């Protein structure tokens, strides 16, 4: 009989893990506390409403020199890309201290090759998946442009381009005319940009629906409305996962192996088995314009404003901000306003009216203090594998994460080194 793996979390990381586990012949059950309609609504899990970027260009971890100082400067402006809701939280303080300590040049040097390799491998996995699914996920390989409105922004991005090339990646520094040539028909307020041709993008909602349908067709069991509230532990680790169905009686789901991929909630769930995984939810927002007047062709980041703009077919998705405010479910209008104003600064022909209309969405990024995912088996709980903490690039890193989870659970040699992402590193 095939061994049974219970995957906690039906976000993109949980689905990609289930995909690679099923391919290796495991029986797989995926648990999620949300209903089967979890992709709809203003506050769906992070995997649905995100900007859809696949980012080999993002090899600098979030914990990097200068990030804390920049964050503190932004704190004073309610429309800025970053905010920490002041509160007395031991978790937040410890996380902040670790984040500050991790932000060194040495950490960036050590992490950049790994993040680049993971993102490139993930992009290739997406290409293979798209082939296998016969399309339908909106995958396009047009690269990504970091658009710069200031000379200082362009100089900083040019340094990243240099680093990319030193690591074997590709990056091209563009002046304003070269950016305009990439985006004919769009009026842009920029002094230049850096184009990363190895990036790609897709439609995250379409991806989630297609992968879930494929998994269901392949015999993966999904249990929605099943909130994980505890674990039964034995000598070999987890014997059973306790789930609380909405309005129902607690049940135990048993498996030989458990994969914990619950996004920003992973830290809370890990605590139930005595595992400390420092994690903060980083809230961000997106707006999706159905038929925008200015439809950029290459996915772009408005560098100074930290706003992402992605064309998804006929639509345009604009998103950003990083709010460290705990699991506060409300939307902060000033933050959304900050995104709208930034978009209009870079694209002066986008109108207030078209930016006021579209549906808004917000989700929580799972942030580890050093900007690296948690990936691997727990030493403390031997049959538990963690796959989380991907922060701003969970969509991008999900396929390679799923592949590495499959390898770890099957006892194979991981195809990329995972030591730096160790689950018990803090
Ligand atoms: C505005 C914004 C833009 C972004 N843009 C990009 C981008 O362009 N590219 C990119 O790579 N990344 C992007 N991200 C980040 C990306 O969305 C996340 O890193 C990624 O979706 C995380 O996936 P996940 O599967 O780990 O978590 P999630 O998608 O959050 O899934 C976790 C799942 O676990 C479930 N769960 C939680 N608790 C329990 C429980 N107790 N029991 C059972 N189930 C539970 C949840 O219901 C959820 O379905 C963006 C994020 C935001 C907010």
mmCIF file of C-alpha atoms in Angstrom, residues 170-332:
data_model
loop_
_atom_site.group_PDB
_atom_site.id
_atom_site.type_symbol
_atom_site.label_atom_id
_atom_site.label_comp_id
_atom_site.label_asym_id
_atom_site.label_seq_id
_atom_site.Cartn_x
_atom_site.Cartn_y
_atom_site.Cartn_z
ATOM 1 C CA UNK A 170 20.953 38.397 -17.249
ATOM 2 C CA UNK A 171 20.048 42.068 -16.721
ATOM 3 C CA UNK A 172 20.055 45.098 -18.983
ATOM 4 C CA UNK A 173 20.151 48.737 -17.837
ATOM 5 C CA UNK A 174 17.836 50.868 -19.996
ATOM 6 C CA UNK A 175 17.532 54.619 -20.476
ATOM 7 C CA UNK A 176 14.125 56.280 -20.773
ATOM 8 C CA UNK A 177 14.016 55.862 -24.553
ATOM 9 C CA UNK A 178 14.808 52.145 -24.318
ATOM 10 C CA UNK A 179 12.043 51.661 -21.729
ATOM 11 C CA UNK A 180 9.574 53.451 -24.006
ATOM 12 C CA UNK A 181 10.632 51.221 -26.885
ATOM 13 C CA UNK A 182 9.713 48.205 -24.717
ATOM 14 C CA UNK A 183 6.320 49.726 -23.956
ATOM 15 C CA UNK A 184 5.075 51.502 -27.083
ATOM 16 C CA UNK A 185 1.766 53.293 -26.611
ATOM 17 C CA UNK A 186 2.203 53.769 -22.862
ATOM 18 C CA UNK A 187 3.019 57.146 -21.386
ATOM 19 C CA UNK A 188 5.600 56.637 -18.655
ATOM 20 C CA UNK A 189 7.216 59.027 -16.175
ATOM 21 C CA UNK A 190 10.559 57.270 -15.797
ATOM 22 C CA UNK A 191 14.243 58.066 -16.215
ATOM 23 C CA UNK A 192 15.041 54.458 -17.119
ATOM 24 C CA UNK A 193 14.877 50.935 -15.820
ATOM 25 C CA UNK A 194 16.524 47.546 -15.576
ATOM 26 C CA UNK A 195 15.135 44.668 -17.595
ATOM 27 C CA UNK A 196 15.540 41.099 -16.320
ATOM 28 C CA UNK A 197 14.751 38.836 -19.311
ATOM 29 C CA UNK A 198 14.707 35.574 -17.325
ATOM 30 C CA UNK A 199 11.602 36.469 -15.309
ATOM 31 C CA UNK A 200 8.097 35.373 -16.246
ATOM 32 C CA UNK A 201 4.533 35.786 -15.017
ATOM 33 C CA UNK A 202 1.207 33.985 -14.879
ATOM 34 C CA UNK A 203 -2.341 34.357 -13.610
ATOM 35 C CA UNK A 204 -2.277 32.995 -10.044
ATOM 36 C CA UNK A 205 -6.042 32.326 -9.803
ATOM 37 C CA UNK A 206 -5.979 30.358 -13.056
ATOM 38 C CA UNK A 207 -2.914 28.435 -11.842
ATOM 39 C CA UNK A 208 -4.574 27.494 -8.546
ATOM 40 C CA UNK A 209 -7.747 26.269 -10.248
ATOM 41 C CA UNK A 210 -5.858 24.276 -12.892
ATOM 42 C CA UNK A 211 -3.480 22.586 -10.439
ATOM 43 C CA UNK A 212 -6.253 21.729 -7.993
ATOM 44 C CA UNK A 213 -8.320 20.185 -10.816
ATOM 45 C CA UNK A 214 -5.296 18.169 -11.989
ATOM 46 C CA UNK A 215 -4.605 16.924 -8.460
ATOM 47 C CA UNK A 216 -8.239 15.921 -7.955
ATOM 48 C CA UNK A 217 -8.189 14.045 -11.269
ATOM 49 C CA UNK A 218 -5.003 12.304 -10.104
ATOM 50 C CA UNK A 219 -6.676 11.083 -6.907
ATOM 51 C CA UNK A 220 -5.480 13.656 -4.367
ATOM 52 C CA UNK A 221 -8.103 14.067 -1.642
ATOM 53 C CA UNK A 222 -9.038 17.628 -0.601
ATOM 54 C CA UNK A 223 -10.731 18.361 2.701
ATOM 55 C CA UNK A 224 -11.943 21.949 2.793
ATOM 56 C CA UNK A 225 -13.406 23.650 5.843
ATOM 57 C CA UNK A 226 -10.978 21.548 7.908
ATOM 58 C CA UNK A 227 -9.093 23.761 10.329
ATOM 59 C CA UNK A 228 -6.055 22.126 11.924
ATOM 60 C CA UNK A 229 -6.265 22.662 15.681
ATOM 61 C CA UNK A 230 -3.816 20.104 17.108
ATOM 62 C CA UNK A 231 -1.637 17.056 16.656
ATOM 63 C CA UNK A 232 -1.398 13.628 18.257
ATOM 64 C CA UNK A 233 2.269 12.847 18.809
ATOM 65 C CA UNK A 234 3.940 9.456 19.144
ATOM 66 C CA UNK A 235 7.496 8.047 19.083
ATOM 67 C CA UNK A 236 7.927 8.655 15.325
ATOM 68 C CA UNK A 237 6.483 12.146 15.403
ATOM 69 C CA UNK A 238 2.957 13.056 14.314
ATOM 70 C CA UNK A 239 0.472 10.170 14.588
ATOM 71 C CA UNK A 240 -2.581 12.198 13.701
ATOM 72 C CA UNK A 241 -3.645 15.717 12.731
ATOM 73 C CA UNK A 242 -6.686 17.038 14.590
ATOM 74 C CA UNK A 243 -9.058 19.018 12.398
ATOM 75 C CA UNK A 244 -12.137 20.982 13.382
ATOM 76 C CA UNK A 245 -14.721 21.052 10.593
ATOM 77 C CA UNK A 246 -16.865 24.201 10.590
ATOM 78 C CA UNK A 247 -19.666 23.564 13.109
ATOM 79 C CA UNK A 248 -18.639 19.918 13.461
ATOM 80 C CA UNK A 249 -16.861 17.636 15.888
ATOM 81 C CA UNK A 250 -13.046 17.339 15.935
ATOM 82 C CA UNK A 251 -11.628 14.483 13.854
ATOM 83 C CA UNK A 252 -8.206 12.935 13.494
ATOM 84 C CA UNK A 253 -6.626 12.573 10.080
ATOM 85 C CA UNK A 254 -3.795 10.047 10.076
ATOM 86 C CA UNK A 255 -0.854 9.760 7.706
ATOM 87 C CA UNK A 256 2.701 8.441 7.587
ATOM 88 C CA UNK A 257 4.100 11.891 6.852
ATOM 89 C CA UNK A 258 2.877 15.460 7.349
ATOM 90 C CA UNK A 259 3.793 18.504 5.254
ATOM 91 C CA UNK A 260 3.119 21.857 6.897
ATOM 92 C CA UNK A 261 2.503 24.510 4.212
ATOM 93 C CA UNK A 262 0.025 26.869 5.856
ATOM 94 C CA UNK A 263 1.482 30.156 4.620
ATOM 95 C CA UNK A 264 1.556 32.973 7.164
ATOM 96 C CA UNK A 265 -0.223 30.729 9.711
ATOM 97 C CA UNK A 266 2.555 28.121 9.653
ATOM 98 C CA UNK A 267 4.294 29.540 12.740
ATOM 99 C CA UNK A 268 1.112 29.241 14.806
ATOM 100 C CA UNK A 269 0.479 25.662 13.706
ATOM 101 C CA UNK A 270 4.127 24.673 14.234
ATOM 102 C CA UNK A 271 3.803 25.783 17.841
ATOM 103 C CA UNK A 272 1.193 23.059 18.367
ATOM 104 C CA UNK A 273 3.968 20.474 17.899
ATOM 105 C CA UNK A 274 6.486 22.434 19.956
ATOM 106 C CA UNK A 275 8.363 23.852 16.958
ATOM 107 C CA UNK A 276 9.449 27.491 16.912
ATOM 108 C CA UNK A 277 9.219 29.025 13.413
ATOM 109 C CA UNK A 278 9.449 32.812 13.757
ATOM 110 C CA UNK A 279 7.057 34.273 11.197
ATOM 111 C CA UNK A 280 5.088 37.475 10.660
ATOM 112 C CA UNK A 281 2.190 38.059 8.266
ATOM 113 C CA UNK A 282 3.053 40.845 5.791
ATOM 114 C CA UNK A 283 -0.192 42.216 4.421
ATOM 115 C CA UNK A 284 -0.324 43.485 0.845
ATOM 116 C CA UNK A 285 -3.054 44.678 -1.506
ATOM 117 C CA UNK A 286 -3.834 44.353 -5.208
ATOM 118 C CA UNK A 287 -6.352 46.001 -7.526
ATOM 119 C CA UNK A 288 -7.297 44.308 -10.805
ATOM 120 C CA UNK A 289 -8.424 46.517 -13.684
ATOM 121 C CA UNK A 290 -10.571 44.619 -16.190
ATOM 122 C CA UNK A 291 -9.931 46.858 -19.207
ATOM 123 C CA UNK A 292 -7.281 49.439 -18.383
ATOM 124 C CA UNK A 293 -6.533 52.376 -20.648
ATOM 125 C CA UNK A 294 -2.799 51.777 -20.195
ATOM 126 C CA UNK A 295 -1.932 48.092 -20.477
ATOM 127 C CA UNK A 296 1.755 47.603 -19.887
ATOM 128 C CA UNK A 297 3.100 44.581 -21.750
ATOM 129 C CA UNK A 298 6.124 43.621 -19.622
ATOM 130 C CA UNK A 299 5.462 43.013 -15.899
ATOM 131 C CA UNK A 300 7.093 45.840 -13.984
ATOM 132 C CA UNK A 301 7.950 47.051 -10.539
ATOM 133 C CA UNK A 302 7.692 50.764 -9.876
ATOM 134 C CA UNK A 303 10.981 50.749 -8.028
ATOM 135 C CA UNK A 304 10.782 53.744 -5.700
ATOM 136 C CA UNK A 305 7.144 52.985 -4.780
ATOM 137 C CA UNK A 306 7.617 49.192 -4.471
ATOM 138 C CA UNK A 307 4.466 48.652 -6.517
ATOM 139 C CA UNK A 308 4.105 45.670 -8.875
ATOM 140 C CA UNK A 309 2.181 45.953 -12.147
ATOM 141 C CA UNK A 310 1.337 42.821 -14.125
ATOM 142 C CA UNK A 311 -0.690 42.388 -17.270
ATOM 143 C CA UNK A 312 -2.785 39.224 -17.060
ATOM 144 C CA UNK A 313 -4.407 38.797 -20.458
ATOM 145 C CA UNK A 314 -6.650 41.821 -20.942
ATOM 146 C CA UNK A 315 -6.449 42.748 -17.268
ATOM 147 C CA UNK A 316 -3.881 44.737 -15.318
ATOM 148 C CA UNK A 317 -3.079 43.913 -11.700
ATOM 149 C CA UNK A 318 -1.440 46.559 -9.524
ATOM 150 C CA UNK A 319 -0.266 45.698 -6.028
ATOM 151 C CA UNK A 320 2.011 46.496 -3.163
ATOM 152 C CA UNK A 321 2.598 47.600 0.445
ATOM 153 C CA UNK A 322 3.961 45.584 3.303
ATOM 154 C CA UNK A 323 2.007 46.021 6.520
ATOM 155 C CA UNK A 324 3.222 44.248 9.639
ATOM 156 C CA UNK A 325 0.049 44.482 11.676
ATOM 157 C CA UNK A 326 -0.638 40.915 12.753
ATOM 158 C CA UNK A 327 -3.616 39.055 11.286
ATOM 159 C CA UNK A 328 -5.758 42.155 11.106
ATOM 160 C CA UNK A 329 -8.346 41.311 8.445
ATOM 161 C CA UNK A 330 -9.427 44.865 7.662
ATOM 162 C CA UNK A 331 -8.278 46.819 4.607
ATOM 163 C CA UNK A 332 -6.448 50.090 5.171
#
